[in-house]
Tab-separated table of C-alpha atoms in Angstrom:
chain	number	residue	atom	x	y	z
A	1	MET	CA	83.538	80.255	-15.592
A	2	LYS	CA	85.896	83.134	-14.823
A	3	GLU	CA	89.186	83.094	-16.727
A	4	ALA	CA	92.539	83.374	-14.976
A	5	GLY	CA	93.506	87.004	-14.375
A	6	GLU	CA	89.973	88.295	-14.876
A	7	GLU	CA	89.024	90.986	-12.403
A	8	ARG	CA	86.207	90.228	-9.977
A	9	CYS	CA	83.719	93.086	-9.715
A	10	LEU	CA	82.221	93.790	-6.291
A	11	ASP	CA	78.635	94.299	-5.321
A	12	PRO	CA	78.335	98.118	-5.568
A	13	GLN	CA	76.618	98.160	-2.169
A	14	LEU	CA	79.591	96.534	-0.441
A	15	TRP	CA	82.038	98.705	-2.410
A	16	HIS	CA	80.342	101.911	-1.273
A	17	ALA	CA	80.173	100.710	2.336
A	18	CYS	CA	83.934	100.110	2.289
A	19	ALA	CA	84.658	103.368	0.462
A	20	GLY	CA	82.775	105.503	2.987
A	21	GLY	CA	79.673	107.633	3.092
A	22	MET	CA	81.221	110.687	1.427
A	23	VAL	CA	82.334	108.878	-1.726
A	24	GLN	CA	80.029	109.506	-4.678
A	25	MET	CA	80.810	107.648	-7.871
A	26	PRO	CA	79.406	109.112	-11.098
A	27	PRO	CA	76.719	106.935	-12.695
A	28	VAL	CA	77.137	105.635	-16.238
A	29	ARG	CA	76.185	108.175	-18.941
A	30	SER	CA	76.496	111.122	-16.545
A	31	ARG	CA	78.614	114.175	-17.377
A	32	VAL	CA	81.808	114.814	-15.431
A	33	TYR	CA	84.974	116.865	-15.574
A	34	TYR	CA	88.339	115.106	-15.555
A	35	PHE	CA	91.194	116.993	-13.840
A	36	PRO	CA	94.691	115.832	-14.983
A	37	GLN	CA	96.288	117.729	-12.082
A	38	GLY	CA	94.204	115.807	-9.566
A	39	HIS	CA	94.949	112.552	-11.352
A	40	ALA	CA	98.676	113.286	-10.974
A	41	GLU	CA	98.262	113.815	-7.242
A	42	HIS	CA	96.497	110.458	-7.053
A	43	ALA	CA	99.447	108.696	-8.648
A	44	HIS	CA	102.359	107.111	-6.882
A	45	GLY	CA	105.257	105.695	-8.855
A	46	GLY	CA	108.391	106.451	-10.780
A	47	GLY	CA	108.770	107.781	-14.258
A	48	GLY	CA	111.362	109.562	-16.328
A	49	ALA	CA	111.280	112.677	-18.416
A	50	THR	CA	110.687	110.568	-21.529
A	51	ASP	CA	107.358	109.454	-20.078
A	52	LEU	CA	106.134	113.024	-20.343
A	53	ALA	CA	107.472	113.793	-23.828
A	54	GLY	CA	104.089	113.408	-25.519
A	55	ALA	CA	102.302	115.460	-22.881
A	56	ARG	CA	104.855	118.274	-23.174
A	57	ALA	CA	104.423	118.385	-26.952
A	58	ARG	CA	100.721	119.189	-26.537
A	59	PRO	CA	99.581	121.518	-23.730
A	60	LEU	CA	97.213	119.734	-21.381
A	61	PRO	CA	93.893	121.393	-20.547
A	62	PRO	CA	93.253	121.828	-16.803
A	63	LEU	CA	89.890	120.051	-17.085
A	64	VAL	CA	88.108	117.993	-19.737
A	65	LEU	CA	84.346	117.528	-20.057
A	66	CYS	CA	83.547	113.815	-20.415
A	67	THR	CA	80.741	111.275	-20.389
A	68	VAL	CA	81.062	108.245	-18.102
A	69	ALA	CA	81.008	105.147	-20.316
A	70	GLY	CA	81.439	102.576	-17.547
A	71	VAL	CA	82.399	102.022	-13.915
A	72	ARG	CA	83.863	98.818	-12.454
A	73	PHE	CA	83.931	98.359	-8.677
A	74	LEU	CA	87.012	96.373	-7.634
A	75	ALA	CA	89.158	95.457	-4.629
A	76	ASP	CA	92.881	94.875	-4.241
A	77	PRO	CA	93.462	91.095	-3.866
A	78	GLU	CA	96.222	91.661	-1.292
A	79	THR	CA	94.891	94.477	0.899
A	80	ASP	CA	91.107	94.401	0.246
A	81	GLU	CA	91.353	98.134	-0.508
A	82	VAL	CA	88.492	99.103	-2.811
A	83	PHE	CA	89.058	101.044	-6.018
A	84	ALA	CA	87.213	101.773	-9.233
A	85	LYS	CA	88.036	101.834	-12.923
A	86	ILE	CA	86.165	104.604	-14.710
A	87	ARG	CA	85.880	104.663	-18.495
A	88	LEU	CA	85.546	108.222	-19.849
A	89	VAL	CA	84.732	109.592	-23.300
A	90	PRO	CA	85.710	113.260	-23.892
A	91	ALA	CA	82.949	115.522	-25.183
A	92	ALA	CA	83.026	116.717	-28.759
A	93	PRO	CA	84.683	120.142	-29.317
A	94	GLY	CA	81.308	121.856	-29.628
A	95	GLU	CA	80.224	120.568	-26.213
A	96	VAL	CA	83.072	121.856	-24.064
A	97	GLU	CA	81.601	125.282	-23.417
A	98	PHE	CA	80.460	125.819	-19.858
A	99	GLY	CA	76.731	125.459	-19.502
A	100	GLU	CA	74.101	123.195	-18.109
A	101	PRO	CA	75.256	119.587	-18.422
A	102	ARG	CA	73.020	116.941	-19.888
A	103	GLU	CA	72.458	114.380	-17.162
A	104	PHE	CA	71.184	110.944	-18.128
A	105	GLY	CA	68.876	109.185	-15.705
A	106	ILE	CA	68.946	109.143	-11.921
A	107	ASP	CA	71.952	108.296	-9.825
A	108	PRO	CA	71.225	104.811	-8.453
A	109	GLU	CA	72.786	105.909	-5.166
A	110	ASP	CA	70.006	108.463	-4.768
A	111	ALA	CA	67.269	106.169	-6.032
A	112	ARG	CA	67.748	103.172	-3.793
A	113	GLU	CA	67.026	102.877	-0.130
A	114	LYS	CA	69.838	103.404	2.342
A	115	LEU	CA	71.314	100.051	3.351
A	116	SER	CA	72.268	99.012	6.861
A	117	SER	CA	76.003	99.176	7.389
A	118	PHE	CA	78.340	99.924	10.264
A	119	ALA	CA	82.041	100.736	10.510
A	120	LYS	CA	84.179	100.467	13.623
A	121	THR	CA	87.805	101.510	14.056
A	122	LEU	CA	89.699	98.602	15.618
A	123	THR	CA	91.150	99.065	19.083
A	124	GLN	CA	94.351	97.390	20.267
A	125	SER	CA	92.197	94.738	21.913
A	126	ASP	CA	90.215	94.123	18.708
A	127	ALA	CA	93.389	93.782	16.644
A	128	ASN	CA	95.067	91.411	19.108
A	129	ASN	CA	95.151	88.134	17.188
A	130	GLY	CA	94.634	86.197	20.389
A	131	GLY	CA	91.492	88.016	21.428
A	132	GLY	CA	88.062	88.796	20.081
A	133	PHE	CA	86.179	91.661	18.528
A	134	SER	CA	83.868	93.830	20.621
A	135	VAL	CA	80.763	94.354	18.494
A	136	PRO	CA	78.904	97.647	18.991
A	137	ARG	CA	75.336	97.085	20.091
A	138	TYR	CA	73.876	98.843	17.053
A	139	CYS	CA	75.763	96.539	14.693
A	140	ALA	CA	74.836	93.409	16.640
A	141	GLU	CA	71.144	94.255	16.800
A	142	THR	CA	70.494	95.786	13.374
A	143	ILE	CA	72.990	94.126	10.996
A	144	PHE	CA	73.843	90.728	12.477
A	145	PRO	CA	71.248	87.918	12.460
A	146	LYS	CA	68.877	88.041	15.424
A	147	LEU	CA	70.326	86.534	18.574
A	148	ASP	CA	68.223	84.321	20.838
A	149	TYR	CA	68.547	86.067	24.202
A	150	ARG	CA	66.659	83.226	25.922
A	151	ALA	CA	69.707	80.962	25.569
A	152	ASP	CA	72.348	80.865	28.297
A	153	PRO	CA	74.570	82.318	27.046
A	154	PRO	CA	73.094	83.764	23.828
A	155	VAL	CA	75.370	82.508	21.056
A	156	GLN	CA	75.242	81.900	17.299
A	157	THR	CA	77.432	81.343	14.228
A	158	VAL	CA	77.666	84.345	11.898
A	159	LEU	CA	78.635	83.934	8.224
A	160	ALA	CA	79.984	87.009	6.419
A	161	LYS	CA	81.267	87.316	2.842
A	162	ASP	CA	84.294	89.521	2.126
A	163	VAL	CA	85.074	91.580	-0.991
A	164	HIS	CA	86.597	88.556	-2.748
A	165	GLY	CA	83.568	86.339	-2.181
A	166	GLU	CA	85.207	84.290	0.591
A	167	VAL	CA	82.838	83.416	3.440
A	168	TRP	CA	84.113	83.845	7.005
A	169	LYS	CA	82.610	82.056	10.000
A	170	PHE	CA	82.522	83.840	13.368
A	171	ARG	CA	81.155	82.864	16.778
A	172	HIS	CA	78.908	85.660	18.069
A	173	ILE	CA	78.265	85.576	21.814
A	174	PHE	CA	76.617	87.918	24.324
A	175	ARG	CA	78.391	87.633	27.663
A	176	GLY	CA	80.443	89.373	30.351
A	177	THR	CA	79.790	91.841	33.156
A	178	PRO	CA	78.372	94.098	31.969
A	179	ARG	CA	77.209	91.976	29.074
A	180	ARG	CA	78.460	92.836	25.610
A	181	HIS	CA	78.502	91.398	22.104
A	182	LEU	CA	81.709	89.649	21.003
A	183	LEU	CA	83.080	87.805	17.979
A	184	THR	CA	85.349	85.064	19.300
A	185	THR	CA	86.154	81.895	17.331
A	186	GLY	CA	87.136	82.792	13.777
A	187	TRP	CA	88.080	86.394	14.527
A	188	SER	CA	91.804	85.719	15.073
A	189	ALA	CA	92.072	83.931	11.732
A	190	PHE	CA	90.420	86.901	10.056
A	191	VAL	CA	92.814	89.373	11.733
A	192	ASN	CA	95.852	87.303	10.769
A	193	GLN	CA	94.920	86.764	7.132
A	194	LYS	CA	93.831	90.361	6.568
A	195	LYS	CA	96.846	91.700	8.527
A	196	LEU	CA	94.650	94.046	10.528
A	197	VAL	CA	96.137	96.542	12.982
A	198	ALA	CA	94.668	99.000	15.462
A	199	GLY	CA	93.351	101.970	13.515
A	200	ASP	CA	92.031	99.916	10.608
A	201	SER	CA	88.236	99.797	10.347
A	202	ILE	CA	85.945	96.819	9.932
A	203	VAL	CA	82.739	97.287	7.932
A	204	PHE	CA	79.634	95.102	8.195
A	205	LEU	CA	76.846	95.436	5.652
A	206	ARG	CA	73.456	93.784	5.310
A	207	THR	CA	72.587	93.803	1.591
A	208	GLU	CA	69.113	94.313	0.189
A	209	HIS	CA	68.970	90.513	-0.291
A	210	GLY	CA	69.729	89.923	3.393
A	211	GLU	CA	73.325	88.768	2.886
A	212	LEU	CA	75.873	89.756	5.538
A	213	CYS	CA	79.137	91.146	4.123
A	214	VAL	CA	82.383	92.246	5.748
A	215	GLY	CA	84.922	94.742	4.424
A	216	ILE	CA	88.001	96.654	5.514
A	217	ARG	CA	89.116	100.257	5.493
A	218	ARG	CA	92.842	100.598	6.031
A	219	ALA	CA	93.937	103.270	8.492
A	220	LYS	CA	94.954	106.609	7.046
A	221	ARG	CA	98.229	107.889	8.369
A	222	VAL	CA	97.359	111.577	8.202
A	223	SER	CA	94.449	113.223	9.973
A	224	CYS	CA	92.789	116.632	9.968
A	225	GLY	CA	92.514	117.629	13.593
A	226	GLY	CA	91.695	114.058	14.635
A	227	MET	CA	89.290	113.389	11.750
A	228	GLU	CA	89.961	111.698	8.453
A	229	CYS	CA	89.222	113.699	5.332
A	230	ILE	CA	87.791	111.936	2.311
A	231	SER	CA	87.905	115.164	0.366
A	232	GLY	CA	91.704	115.050	0.388
A	233	TRP	CA	92.379	118.371	2.059
A	234	ASN	CA	95.515	116.850	3.528
A	235	ALA	CA	96.996	115.900	0.163
A	236	PRO	CA	100.274	117.376	-1.096
A	237	VAL	CA	100.059	120.071	-3.764
A	238	TYR	CA	101.774	119.393	-7.089
A	239	GLY	CA	101.935	122.057	-9.757
A	240	ALA	CA	101.731	119.843	-12.836
A	241	LEU	CA	102.577	116.448	-14.267
A	242	SER	CA	106.148	117.498	-14.982
A	243	ALA	CA	106.664	118.640	-11.401
A	244	PHE	CA	105.195	115.383	-10.111
A	245	LEU	CA	107.553	113.294	-12.216
A	246	LYS	CA	110.575	115.014	-10.728
A	247	ASP	CA	109.673	113.713	-7.287
A	248	GLU	CA	111.228	110.384	-6.416
A	249	GLU	CA	108.953	107.441	-5.795
A	250	GLY	CA	107.663	107.397	-2.234
A	251	LYS	CA	109.016	110.868	-1.463
A	252	ILE	CA	107.844	112.108	1.916
A	253	THR	CA	105.902	115.364	1.619
A	254	LYS	CA	104.656	117.848	4.176
A	255	GLY	CA	100.924	118.074	4.751
A	256	PRO	CA	98.864	119.960	7.339
A	257	GLY	CA	98.667	116.923	9.601
A	258	GLY	CA	102.387	116.176	9.500
A	259	TYR	CA	104.672	114.214	7.215
A	260	MET	CA	103.213	111.482	5.113
A	261	ARG	CA	104.105	109.120	2.295
A	262	GLY	CA	102.114	108.777	-0.901
A	263	ARG	CA	99.682	105.849	-0.776
A	264	GLY	CA	98.275	105.835	-4.296
A	265	LYS	CA	98.481	102.736	-6.445
A	266	VAL	CA	98.377	104.554	-9.790
A	267	GLU	CA	101.474	104.798	-11.984
A	268	ILE	CA	102.361	108.260	-13.264
A	269	THR	CA	102.822	106.801	-16.748
A	270	ASP	CA	99.137	105.857	-16.678
A	271	VAL	CA	98.299	109.451	-15.764
A	272	VAL	CA	100.318	110.778	-18.696
A	273	GLU	CA	98.587	108.361	-21.067
A	274	ALA	CA	95.098	109.215	-19.763
A	275	ALA	CA	95.734	112.970	-19.878
A	276	SER	CA	97.143	112.766	-23.407
A	277	LEU	CA	94.147	110.761	-24.647
A	278	ALA	CA	91.765	113.164	-22.948
A	279	ALA	CA	93.466	116.149	-24.576
A	280	SER	CA	93.174	114.524	-28.006
A	281	GLY	CA	89.492	113.642	-27.517
A	282	GLN	CA	89.968	109.869	-27.325
A	283	PRO	CA	88.311	107.516	-24.786
A	284	PHE	CA	90.445	106.625	-21.776
A	285	GLU	CA	90.284	104.853	-18.411
A	286	VAL	CA	91.333	106.029	-14.961
A	287	VAL	CA	91.801	104.138	-11.703
A	288	TYR	CA	90.516	105.792	-8.541
A	289	TYR	CA	91.189	104.783	-4.919
A	290	PRO	CA	88.540	106.563	-2.809
A	291	ARG	CA	90.536	106.344	0.428
A	292	ALA	CA	93.935	107.432	-0.888
A	293	SER	CA	93.871	110.846	0.845
A	294	THR	CA	93.645	112.748	-2.438
A	295	PRO	CA	90.677	114.668	-3.857
A	296	GLU	CA	88.323	113.296	-6.461
A	297	PHE	CA	89.655	114.092	-9.928
A	298	VAL	CA	86.535	112.954	-11.807
A	299	VAL	CA	83.877	115.379	-10.594
A	300	LYS	CA	80.198	115.741	-11.461
A	301	ALA	CA	79.899	118.405	-14.171
A	302	ALA	CA	77.040	120.222	-12.444
A	303	SER	CA	79.102	120.573	-9.248
A	304	VAL	CA	82.055	122.043	-11.130
A	305	GLN	CA	79.930	124.456	-13.109
A	306	ASN	CA	78.014	125.613	-10.048
A	307	ALA	CA	81.279	126.215	-8.173
A	308	MET	CA	82.798	128.179	-11.033
A	309	ARG	CA	79.799	130.503	-11.235
A	310	ASN	CA	80.708	131.842	-7.791
A	311	GLN	CA	82.971	134.862	-7.405
A	312	TRP	CA	85.285	133.435	-4.755
A	313	CYS	CA	87.139	135.963	-2.623
A	314	PRO	CA	88.971	136.036	0.734
A	315	GLY	CA	86.713	136.292	3.749
A	316	MET	CA	83.817	134.271	2.315
A	317	ARG	CA	82.349	131.732	4.726
A	318	PHE	CA	81.422	128.167	3.799
A	319	LYS	CA	80.686	124.799	5.354
A	320	MET	CA	82.396	121.512	4.525
A	321	ALA	CA	81.483	117.884	5.209
A	322	PHE	CA	83.933	115.544	6.952
A	323	GLU	CA	83.800	111.907	7.923
A	324	THR	CA	84.248	111.081	11.574
A	325	GLU	CA	87.148	108.888	12.591
A	326	ASP	CA	85.286	105.611	12.081
A	327	SER	CA	83.453	106.922	8.964
A	328	SER	CA	80.142	106.075	10.611
A	329	ARG	CA	78.652	109.534	10.210
A	330	ILE	CA	79.212	112.885	8.531
A	331	SER	CA	79.989	116.105	10.401
A	332	TRP	CA	79.865	119.663	9.080
A	333	PHE	CA	82.459	122.339	9.821
A	334	MET	CA	82.532	126.031	9.078
A	335	GLY	CA	85.450	127.708	7.351
A	336	THR	CA	86.685	130.914	5.789
A	337	ILE	CA	88.378	131.386	2.417
A	338	ALA	CA	91.902	132.743	2.969
A	339	SER	CA	92.866	133.249	-0.692
A	340	ALA	CA	91.631	132.521	-4.217
A	341	GLN	CA	94.350	132.202	-6.818
A	342	VAL	CA	95.642	129.732	-9.403
A	343	ALA	CA	98.152	127.377	-7.780
A	344	ASP	CA	100.509	127.214	-10.780
A	345	THR	CA	100.178	129.976	-13.378
A	346	ILE	CA	103.062	128.633	-15.481
A	347	ARG	CA	102.227	124.955	-16.016
A	348	TRP	CA	98.467	125.196	-15.417
A	349	PRO	CA	97.240	128.707	-16.280
A	350	ASN	CA	93.580	129.410	-15.477
A	351	SER	CA	93.239	126.061	-13.707
A	352	PRO	CA	90.483	125.846	-11.073
A	353	TRP	CA	92.245	122.948	-9.323
A	354	ARG	CA	93.235	123.977	-5.775
A	355	LEU	CA	92.167	127.525	-6.524
A	356	LEU	CA	91.156	128.152	-2.924
A	357	GLN	CA	93.002	128.080	0.366
A	358	VAL	CA	90.741	127.923	3.376
A	359	LEU	CA	90.876	128.116	7.154
A	360	LEU	CA	88.949	125.729	9.390
A	361	HIS	CA	90.854	126.976	12.429
A	362	PRO	CA	92.860	130.156	12.952
A	363	MET	CA	96.098	128.131	13.083
A	364	PHE	CA	95.170	125.454	10.533
A	365	PRO	CA	95.307	126.502	6.822
A	366	ILE	CA	94.275	123.756	4.397
A	367	PRO	CA	94.706	123.966	0.582
A	368	ILE	CA	91.800	122.395	-1.255
A	369	CYS	CA	90.423	121.865	-4.735
A	370	HIS	CA	88.089	124.604	-5.953
A	371	THR	CA	85.465	122.043	-6.924
A	372	SER	CA	85.327	120.603	-3.400
A	373	LEU	CA	83.061	123.441	-2.339
């Protein structure tokens, strides 16, 4: 029996479907680098100068080699937004030299078969609490239970479990001119309770055990040329923890796609504590929201080391993966490196975080994390 206040862990399959196809969580016992700068960008919350006293007393390294001790897949009880708690153990002093990381086992994401899932961005009609949901044909025919097309009209009851384990009942019907798949009865209640609006996405997943699950991706308020960026290229740039703490809570910052407000759920005091523990070689835990419009700050060690072996210079060409608007597929875009220099030489000397500034379009410069390439 689960005790009061105990966190409910999600099925990793459903968690990844809600997080999006570009999110890659490090498996347990793998080697990663923790970036305190990136963790600070992920945070949203107040904090005074006293919160940073311990961190100021000991210089913080720009990155810390760690081993993943555990990963918990969770969801916000109010918004259904998925997040993860990652337990990290810093490497011993003799292990921090750059070299080939020791990887343990195979990433279960690579080992298991790709599951059937589908995401659709809600239209105004879908989000109207008095209407229904127009189900794309692919979703209806490959993820939903088989519909008996011999009936007139073809109709069935669909049961789907959300991230909290609650089962929702929908009426699935095939009707209209031209005919289309719809969720009718039960959909309005779902929209009302989840507080869905146009621009949010609905995710349906058929698990390896045949169970139908439903999840939500909340709409991002900033876009990159009409596409949402999981890699966080549209995130604000902060020089260091101390600079971040000087910003007021909820301060509006300027990003390439326009003005935006921080959406992280991590307190800056938690960042200071994690960074201080990491610097002193003690185990620590971080909270990561994969759809918070900030880059990953716990990055696979091999990816970081491979990136840092390159001699980056202006004019180099590269390609970068992006999610499409509904996160249903991945697209690749070409770019050119505009500059390669440390973002903050005073607070974070020799830091690889946001080392590169790139151009995807002649009029569209985007600052990114070095390790994103």
